[in-house]
Amino acid sequence: MNLSSYDRNFGQVVESAKQEFGYQNYLLVRECVLQMLAESSGEAALPSHYWEEELAGFDYLLDASPLIIRKLREHSYHITGLKSYEYRHHHAHKAEPYRQKLAALRAVDASDLFVAEAPLLGGFGHEIDGVLVNIDTLKFYESLIALDRAGALVPLKNAGTRPVVVEIGGGWGGFGYQFKRLLPNTTYVIVDLPQTMLFSGVYLKTLFPEAKCFVYGEGGHKVPPLPLEHYDFVFMPHFSIDDFKPERIDLGINMISFQEMTSEQVTGYARWFWENGCEFLYSHNRARSAHNNQLSDVAVLLTQGYQLKPFEVLSMPYTVLNVPSQIPWASDPKKMARQLLQRMLKPVKKAAGSHLDYRHLFGRRKSRFEGGNA
């Protein structure tokens, strides 16, 4: 192929990508994000030191080409650290620990909650049983099992009115995708730093093309113009929550991001949930990240407004893949299911453990909020 024909074909590829739904969603979301950034000011709107550095790493997405948006998941490593390179075909020999971890989770899943990584927008993972699986896939699956064990999912499925779920720090939108696939009659609200919505907003609007969505600033509105039950997804910047007062919140969620915030920010979110009548709050976090010196302890801060109960899904954190293969009974699915079920039913020890331990915590709202900053 000579240079001129390559230029012509490349131009056609770019023009085609410009017309794709993902890029059109990006243009809309970007306009809203730029407005959010223009409005964001003051000490309360500042991210933690950790997130200041992370956000600077993907500011180029404010000027993304259609081909970048076509492979948006390739760039979400800025949020998760997860790179598609590790899951390419020449690394297929590394898939077995993922297969075993998936089998271990399925053995303790009583409600068929597994949702695979979607291939759209550059989705990636090891191919297992014909679907894509990566660490995020397994992490989200584990959290869904924890929520099911806590008794949170069945009431939402059977609710007479459309339930409202609010996730603080929705990242690239992966958990929202899985949750909405399982509970489609849910209004899923993401509250996050504006720049991250270049991932979550574009991703979820593209994977659910028929969904009714509201992004802060859209149509000049700073709160949804219709009641929340009219929407599938709502995207709100973190600095707007003082003015965002839902009539009800059925479940609050935070996964692997409270641990990156400041004590003041975590307390602020806990208070916001409590003041807006959120009856149940789920956290999958460490007490704090090792590098975060602006945070005391996530659980201690959340207990100001919520009575927390820990739930164990597996006896290893989501970051560990190879432990099941080291267990003598791991090769026997029936023994694996029995042993894991016995471990699940054991009371979780109340020993403090390391601040680096990930914990599934499910909280019920207290009658009063018991303090300010801890």
Tab-separated table of C-alpha atoms in Angstrom:
chain	number	residue	atom	x	y	z
A	1	MET	CA	0.000	0.000	0.000
A	2	ASN	CA	1.475	3.346	-1.013
A	3	LEU	CA	1.416	6.388	1.248
A	4	SER	CA	-1.474	8.121	-0.506
A	5	SER	CA	-3.759	5.081	-0.236
A	6	TYR	CA	-2.795	4.679	3.420
A	7	ASP	CA	-3.665	8.321	4.074
A	8	ARG	CA	-6.987	7.853	2.326
A	9	ASN	CA	-7.865	4.691	4.254
A	10	PHE	CA	-6.762	6.213	7.540
A	11	GLY	CA	-8.922	9.244	6.872
A	12	GLN	CA	-11.891	6.958	6.268
A	13	VAL	CA	-11.245	5.132	9.527
A	14	VAL	CA	-11.116	8.394	11.470
A	15	GLU	CA	-14.265	9.735	9.801
A	16	SER	CA	-16.066	6.499	10.589
A	17	ALA	CA	-14.954	6.666	14.236
A	18	LYS	CA	-16.212	10.254	14.482
A	19	GLN	CA	-19.723	9.062	13.684
A	20	GLU	CA	-19.722	6.273	16.249
A	21	PHE	CA	-21.992	6.515	19.266
A	22	GLY	CA	-19.046	6.400	21.660
A	23	TYR	CA	-17.406	9.496	20.205
A	24	GLN	CA	-20.681	11.402	20.073
A	25	ASN	CA	-21.172	10.573	23.746
A	26	TYR	CA	-17.640	11.758	24.442
A	27	LEU	CA	-18.308	15.147	22.864
A	28	LEU	CA	-21.397	15.648	25.028
A	29	VAL	CA	-19.728	14.459	28.236
A	30	ARG	CA	-16.587	16.507	27.572
A	31	GLU	CA	-18.637	19.686	27.221
A	32	CYS	CA	-20.222	18.990	30.599
A	33	VAL	CA	-16.878	18.111	32.203
A	34	LEU	CA	-15.316	21.356	30.999
A	35	GLN	CA	-18.204	23.232	32.588
A	36	MET	CA	-17.697	21.303	35.828
A	37	LEU	CA	-14.006	22.177	35.854
A	38	ALA	CA	-14.809	25.840	35.284
A	39	GLU	CA	-17.159	25.785	38.278
A	40	SER	CA	-14.892	23.744	40.542
A	41	SER	CA	-13.199	25.992	43.075
A	42	GLY	CA	-12.459	26.271	46.755
A	43	GLU	CA	-10.717	24.014	49.244
A	44	ALA	CA	-13.638	21.584	49.471
A	45	ALA	CA	-13.468	20.895	45.726
A	46	LEU	CA	-9.789	19.911	45.793
A	47	PRO	CA	-8.980	16.205	45.433
A	48	SER	CA	-6.543	14.471	47.757
A	49	HIS	CA	-2.830	14.746	46.917
A	50	TYR	CA	-3.003	11.213	45.493
A	51	TRP	CA	-5.797	12.102	43.084
A	52	GLU	CA	-4.218	15.388	42.041
A	53	GLU	CA	-1.352	13.394	40.544
A	54	GLU	CA	-3.627	10.746	39.016
A	55	LEU	CA	-5.866	13.314	37.328
A	56	ALA	CA	-2.874	15.062	35.769
A	57	GLY	CA	-1.979	11.788	34.061
A	58	PHE	CA	-5.010	11.746	31.796
A	59	ASP	CA	-5.729	15.401	31.101
A	60	TYR	CA	-5.085	14.556	27.425
A	61	LEU	CA	-8.549	12.961	27.372
A	62	LEU	CA	-9.987	16.457	27.305
A	63	ASP	CA	-8.760	16.522	23.700
A	64	ALA	CA	-9.176	12.880	22.691
A	65	SER	CA	-9.352	11.709	19.091
A	66	PRO	CA	-12.125	9.383	17.866
A	67	LEU	CA	-9.651	6.477	17.791
A	68	ILE	CA	-8.742	7.013	21.453
A	69	ILE	CA	-12.418	6.881	22.407
A	70	ARG	CA	-12.864	3.730	20.336
A	71	LYS	CA	-10.295	2.128	22.692
A	72	LEU	CA	-11.285	4.019	25.841
A	73	ARG	CA	-10.722	1.019	28.125
A	74	GLU	CA	-7.062	0.993	27.050
A	75	HIS	CA	-6.687	4.294	28.920
A	76	SER	CA	-8.532	3.421	32.128
A	77	TYR	CA	-5.255	2.233	33.656
A	78	HIS	CA	-4.934	5.811	34.863
A	79	ILE	CA	-7.713	4.951	37.318
A	80	THR	CA	-7.125	1.259	38.046
A	81	GLY	CA	-3.514	0.562	37.052
A	82	LEU	CA	-4.856	-2.301	34.919
A	83	LYS	CA	-3.355	-2.538	31.417
A	84	SER	CA	-4.652	-4.511	28.455
A	85	TYR	CA	-1.125	-5.674	27.597
A	86	GLU	CA	-1.231	-8.236	30.398
A	87	TYR	CA	-4.328	-9.835	28.846
A	88	ARG	CA	-3.270	-10.109	25.216
A	89	HIS	CA	-3.185	-13.491	23.498
A	90	HIS	CA	0.545	-13.963	24.010
A	91	HIS	CA	-0.169	-13.888	27.767
A	92	ALA	CA	-2.917	-16.515	27.582
A	93	HIS	CA	-0.669	-18.887	29.530
A	94	LYS	CA	-1.251	-16.630	32.554
A	95	ALA	CA	-5.022	-17.131	32.499
A	96	GLU	CA	-5.226	-20.136	34.834
A	97	PRO	CA	-5.179	-18.172	38.137
A	98	TYR	CA	-8.061	-16.056	36.806
A	99	ARG	CA	-9.949	-19.217	35.905
A	100	GLN	CA	-9.435	-20.632	39.398
A	101	LYS	CA	-10.391	-17.380	41.126
A	102	LEU	CA	-13.536	-17.191	38.997
A	103	ALA	CA	-14.366	-20.793	39.923
A	104	ALA	CA	-13.871	-20.004	43.619
A	105	LEU	CA	-16.221	-17.023	43.389
A	106	ARG	CA	-18.824	-18.976	41.456
A	107	ALA	CA	-18.709	-21.656	44.150
A	108	VAL	CA	-19.935	-19.155	46.752
A	109	ASP	CA	-22.337	-17.259	44.487
A	110	ALA	CA	-25.894	-18.295	45.309
A	111	SER	CA	-27.567	-15.901	42.876
A	112	ASP	CA	-25.768	-16.183	39.508
A	113	LEU	CA	-24.285	-12.685	39.671
A	114	PHE	CA	-21.348	-12.970	37.275
A	115	VAL	CA	-21.137	-10.326	34.521
A	116	ALA	CA	-18.199	-10.489	32.095
A	117	GLU	CA	-16.139	-7.591	30.756
A	118	ALA	CA	-17.848	-6.060	27.724
A	119	PRO	CA	-15.679	-6.024	24.564
A	120	LEU	CA	-17.032	-2.633	23.446
A	121	LEU	CA	-14.729	0.423	23.661
A	122	GLY	CA	-11.642	-1.774	23.842
A	123	GLY	CA	-12.730	-4.079	26.652
A	124	PHE	CA	-10.076	-6.663	27.485
A	125	GLY	CA	-9.392	-9.724	29.582
A	126	HIS	CA	-8.383	-13.360	29.421
A	127	GLU	CA	-10.919	-15.387	27.482
A	128	ILE	CA	-12.457	-17.861	29.923
A	129	ASP	CA	-15.484	-19.921	28.926
A	130	GLY	CA	-15.945	-17.645	25.931
A	131	VAL	CA	-16.024	-14.330	27.833
A	132	LEU	CA	-13.482	-11.712	28.931
A	133	VAL	CA	-12.262	-11.746	32.534
A	134	ASN	CA	-9.779	-9.410	34.236
A	135	ILE	CA	-9.031	-8.362	37.812
A	136	ASP	CA	-11.705	-5.669	37.719
A	137	THR	CA	-14.265	-8.223	36.519
A	138	LEU	CA	-13.456	-10.438	39.500
A	139	LYS	CA	-13.349	-7.519	41.944
A	140	PHE	CA	-16.795	-6.322	40.926
A	141	TYR	CA	-18.136	-9.885	41.020
A	142	GLU	CA	-16.798	-10.296	44.553
A	143	SER	CA	-18.491	-7.065	45.633
A	144	LEU	CA	-21.801	-8.196	44.153
A	145	ILE	CA	-21.536	-11.441	46.112
A	146	ALA	CA	-20.787	-9.456	49.284
A	147	LEU	CA	-23.835	-7.249	48.684
A	148	ASP	CA	-25.951	-10.342	48.091
A	149	ARG	CA	-24.692	-11.948	51.305
A	150	ALA	CA	-25.533	-8.744	53.168
A	151	GLY	CA	-29.098	-9.013	51.896
A	152	ALA	CA	-28.922	-5.825	49.826
A	153	LEU	CA	-29.769	-7.034	46.320
A	154	VAL	CA	-33.045	-8.942	46.714
A	155	PRO	CA	-34.948	-5.961	48.212
A	156	LEU	CA	-33.721	-3.799	45.328
A	157	LYS	CA	-34.861	-6.371	42.768
A	158	ASN	CA	-38.271	-6.675	44.412
A	159	ALA	CA	-38.796	-2.985	45.163
A	160	GLY	CA	-42.184	-1.621	44.184
A	161	THR	CA	-40.628	1.669	43.136
A	162	ARG	CA	-37.468	2.203	41.112
A	163	PRO	CA	-34.549	2.049	43.592
A	164	VAL	CA	-31.851	4.722	43.676
A	165	VAL	CA	-28.237	3.597	44.114
A	166	VAL	CA	-25.424	6.128	44.552
A	167	GLU	CA	-21.787	5.179	43.969
A	168	ILE	CA	-19.172	7.610	45.216
A	169	GLY	CA	-16.151	7.326	42.935
A	170	GLY	CA	-17.490	5.327	39.995
A	171	GLY	CA	-14.075	5.121	38.312
A	172	TRP	CA	-14.342	4.008	34.688
A	173	GLY	CA	-17.917	2.775	35.183
A	174	GLY	CA	-17.244	-0.959	35.401
A	175	PHE	CA	-19.206	-1.697	38.562
A	176	GLY	CA	-22.095	0.468	37.364
A	177	TYR	CA	-22.158	-1.630	34.191
A	178	GLN	CA	-22.348	-4.912	36.095
A	179	PHE	CA	-24.900	-3.599	38.586
A	180	LYS	CA	-27.179	-2.217	35.866
A	181	ARG	CA	-26.984	-5.457	33.893
A	182	LEU	CA	-28.242	-7.351	36.933
A	183	LEU	CA	-30.732	-4.769	38.197
A	184	PRO	CA	-31.884	-2.880	35.098
A	185	ASN	CA	-34.771	-1.163	36.895
A	186	THR	CA	-32.372	0.929	38.972
A	187	THR	CA	-31.414	4.582	38.879
A	188	TYR	CA	-27.621	4.478	39.187
A	189	VAL	CA	-26.000	7.731	40.305
A	190	ILE	CA	-22.247	8.310	40.103
A	191	VAL	CA	-20.673	11.110	42.143
A	192	ASP	CA	-17.040	11.610	41.205
A	193	LEU	CA	-14.269	13.989	40.221
A	194	PRO	CA	-15.246	15.674	36.935
A	195	GLN	CA	-12.372	14.300	34.839
A	196	THR	CA	-13.239	10.682	35.675
A	197	MET	CA	-16.583	11.101	33.939
A	198	LEU	CA	-14.690	11.145	30.659
A	199	PHE	CA	-14.475	7.422	31.410
A	200	SER	CA	-17.654	6.499	33.289
A	201	GLY	CA	-20.003	8.860	31.465
A	202	VAL	CA	-18.822	7.875	27.997
A	203	TYR	CA	-18.566	4.172	28.873
A	204	LEU	CA	-22.015	3.744	30.407
A	205	LYS	CA	-23.843	5.944	27.910
A	206	THR	CA	-22.265	3.906	25.104
A	207	LEU	CA	-22.867	0.450	26.569
A	208	PHE	CA	-26.481	1.331	27.373
A	209	PRO	CA	-27.467	3.256	24.225
A	210	GLU	CA	-31.169	3.306	25.137
A	211	ALA	CA	-30.566	4.523	28.690
A	212	LYS	CA	-31.936	7.848	29.847
A	213	CYS	CA	-29.001	9.770	31.322
A	214	PHE	CA	-28.296	13.102	32.942
A	215	VAL	CA	-24.837	14.637	33.172
A	216	TYR	CA	-24.342	17.689	35.387
A	217	GLY	CA	-24.510	20.819	33.259
A	218	GLU	CA	-26.452	19.169	30.450
A	219	GLY	CA	-29.054	21.581	29.132
A	220	GLY	CA	-27.851	24.150	31.653
A	221	HIS	CA	-29.161	22.069	34.577
A	222	LYS	CA	-27.097	21.541	37.722
A	223	VAL	CA	-29.492	18.978	39.166
A	224	PRO	CA	-31.610	16.468	37.243
A	225	PRO	CA	-34.671	18.335	35.925
A	226	LEU	CA	-36.856	15.243	36.362
A	227	PRO	CA	-37.287	12.996	39.416
A	228	LEU	CA	-34.447	10.484	39.698
A	229	GLU	CA	-36.668	7.508	38.894
A	230	HIS	CA	-36.928	8.831	35.321
A	231	TYR	CA	-33.208	8.158	34.736
A	232	ASP	CA	-31.017	5.114	34.273
A	233	PHE	CA	-27.759	6.963	34.999
A	234	VAL	CA	-26.992	10.299	36.631
A	235	PHE	CA	-23.473	11.784	36.750
A	236	MET	CA	-22.749	14.461	39.354
A	237	PRO	CA	-19.419	16.136	40.239
A	238	HIS	CA	-18.181	15.756	43.792
A	239	PHE	CA	-18.424	19.463	44.549
A	240	SER	CA	-22.172	19.534	43.782
A	241	ILE	CA	-23.479	17.182	46.441
A	242	ASP	CA	-24.438	19.906	48.925
A	243	ASP	CA	-27.022	21.037	46.368
A	244	PHE	CA	-27.936	17.505	45.254
A	245	LYS	CA	-30.579	16.181	47.630
A	246	PRO	CA	-32.265	13.012	46.345
A	247	GLU	CA	-35.704	12.261	47.753
A	248	ARG	CA	-34.295	8.911	48.786
A	249	ILE	CA	-31.192	6.748	48.418
A	250	ASP	CA	-31.711	3.006	48.763
A	251	LEU	CA	-28.030	2.023	48.734
A	252	GLY	CA	-24.729	3.883	48.890
A	253	ILE	CA	-21.561	2.320	47.474
A	254	ASN	CA	-17.849	3.041	47.564
A	255	MET	CA	-15.161	0.734	46.245
A	256	ILE	CA	-11.418	1.291	46.517
A	257	SER	CA	-11.630	5.082	46.606
A	258	PHE	CA	-12.553	6.176	50.141
A	259	GLN	CA	-9.100	4.820	51.014
A	260	GLU	CA	-7.568	7.427	48.678
A	261	MET	CA	-9.451	10.421	50.132
A	262	THR	CA	-8.879	12.699	53.095
A	263	SER	CA	-10.572	12.117	56.445
A	264	GLU	CA	-12.634	15.257	55.884
A	265	GLN	CA	-13.858	14.007	52.512
A	266	VAL	CA	-14.846	10.539	53.767
A	267	THR	CA	-16.666	12.082	56.729
A	268	GLY	CA	-18.403	14.484	54.351
A	269	TYR	CA	-19.699	11.660	52.171
A	270	ALA	CA	-20.798	9.606	55.187
A	271	ARG	CA	-22.690	12.611	56.530
A	272	TRP	CA	-24.224	13.318	53.112
A	273	PHE	CA	-25.515	9.754	52.832
A	274	TRP	CA	-26.863	9.913	56.380
A	275	GLU	CA	-28.537	13.303	55.945
A	276	ASN	CA	-30.229	12.158	52.732
A	277	GLY	CA	-31.721	9.123	54.449
A	278	CYS	CA	-29.553	6.446	52.838
A	279	GLU	CA	-30.446	3.380	54.891
A	280	PHE	CA	-27.600	1.122	53.726
A	281	LEU	CA	-23.956	1.815	52.865
A	282	TYR	CA	-21.432	-0.610	51.342
A	283	SER	CA	-17.661	-0.095	51.443
A	284	HIS	CA	-14.931	-2.234	49.879
A	285	ASN	CA	-11.773	-0.469	51.004
A	286	ARG	CA	-8.686	-0.685	53.128
A	287	ALA	CA	-8.558	1.428	56.275
A	288	ARG	CA	-6.360	3.711	54.201
A	289	SER	CA	-3.890	3.329	51.375
A	290	ALA	CA	-0.268	2.959	52.392
A	291	HIS	CA	0.701	6.212	50.674
A	292	ASN	CA	-2.224	8.262	52.016
A	293	ASN	CA	-1.250	10.356	55.042
A	294	GLN	CA	-4.399	12.494	54.833
A	295	LEU	CA	-6.733	9.752	56.076
A	296	SER	CA	-7.212	8.124	59.469
A	297	ASP	CA	-9.394	5.002	58.999
A	298	VAL	CA	-12.293	4.524	56.571
A	299	ALA	CA	-14.300	2.242	58.867
A	300	VAL	CA	-13.920	4.524	61.889
A	301	LEU	CA	-15.133	7.486	59.856
A	302	LEU	CA	-18.124	5.613	58.437
A	303	THR	CA	-19.210	4.419	61.887
A	304	GLN	CA	-20.084	8.003	62.718
A	305	GLY	CA	-23.308	7.429	60.808
A	306	TYR	CA	-23.519	3.699	60.131
A	307	GLN	CA	-23.410	0.484	62.137
A	308	LEU	CA	-20.956	-1.595	60.126
A	309	LYS	CA	-20.817	-5.359	59.723
A	310	PRO	CA	-17.949	-7.109	57.890
A	311	PHE	CA	-18.604	-9.819	55.308
A	312	GLU	CA	-16.017	-12.240	53.977
A	313	VAL	CA	-16.441	-13.622	50.470
A	314	LEU	CA	-13.140	-15.458	50.028
A	315	SER	CA	-10.239	-15.761	52.421
A	316	MET	CA	-8.005	-13.637	50.190
A	317	PRO	CA	-8.239	-10.059	48.886
A	318	TYR	CA	-9.384	-9.365	45.351
A	319	THR	CA	-5.789	-8.557	44.351
A	320	VAL	CA	-4.647	-12.156	45.023
A	321	LEU	CA	-5.266	-14.617	42.207
A	322	ASN	CA	-3.173	-17.708	42.836
A	323	VAL	CA	-4.261	-18.708	46.342
A	324	PRO	CA	-6.988	-21.171	45.279
A	325	SER	CA	-4.459	-23.278	43.357
A	326	GLN	CA	-2.436	-23.645	46.554
A	327	ILE	CA	-5.369	-25.067	48.512
A	328	PRO	CA	-5.439	-28.908	48.554
A	329	TRP	CA	-9.148	-29.060	47.735
A	330	ALA	CA	-9.042	-26.455	44.951
A	331	SER	CA	-9.045	-29.069	42.186
A	332	ASP	CA	-12.338	-30.599	43.399
A	333	PRO	CA	-15.268	-28.217	42.691
A	334	LYS	CA	-17.578	-29.888	45.238
A	335	LYS	CA	-14.978	-29.753	48.002
A	336	MET	CA	-14.122	-26.188	47.014
A	337	ALA	CA	-17.759	-25.128	47.327
A	338	ARG	CA	-18.161	-26.883	50.685
A	339	GLN	CA	-14.956	-25.497	52.181
A	340	LEU	CA	-15.578	-21.955	50.953
A	341	LEU	CA	-19.159	-22.057	52.240
A	342	GLN	CA	-17.914	-23.146	55.669
A	343	ARG	CA	-15.435	-20.259	55.689
A	344	MET	CA	-18.165	-17.830	54.686
A	345	LEU	CA	-20.448	-18.933	57.516
A	346	LYS	CA	-17.782	-18.497	60.169
A	347	PRO	CA	-18.099	-15.214	62.088
A	348	VAL	CA	-15.530	-12.689	60.930
A	349	LYS	CA	-12.972	-12.106	63.647
A	350	LYS	CA	-13.001	-8.631	65.109
A	351	ALA	CA	-9.235	-8.349	65.302
A	352	ALA	CA	-8.055	-5.086	63.848
A	353	GLY	CA	-5.753	-6.571	61.224
A	354	SER	CA	-3.573	-4.503	58.950
A	355	HIS	CA	-4.640	-1.152	57.562
A	356	LEU	CA	-3.676	-2.652	54.197
A	357	ASP	CA	-6.403	-5.327	54.391
A	358	TYR	CA	-9.373	-4.931	52.044
A	359	ARG	CA	-12.705	-5.397	53.812
A	360	HIS	CA	-16.297	-5.715	52.680
A	361	LEU	CA	-18.305	-3.599	55.129
A	362	PHE	CA	-22.076	-3.214	55.050
A	363	GLY	CA	-23.618	-0.504	57.170
A	364	ARG	CA	-27.097	0.279	58.450
A	365	ARG	CA	-27.975	3.901	59.168
A	366	LYS	CA	-27.791	4.969	62.820
A	367	SER	CA	-30.466	7.109	64.425
A	368	ARG	CA	-28.037	10.019	64.671
A	369	PHE	CA	-24.724	11.076	63.179
A	370	GLU	CA	-22.162	10.817	65.951
A	371	GLY	CA	-19.594	13.496	65.327
A	372	GLY	CA	-17.540	15.549	62.933
A	373	ASN	CA	-14.096	14.670	61.681
A	374	ALA	CA	-12.396	11.686	63.248
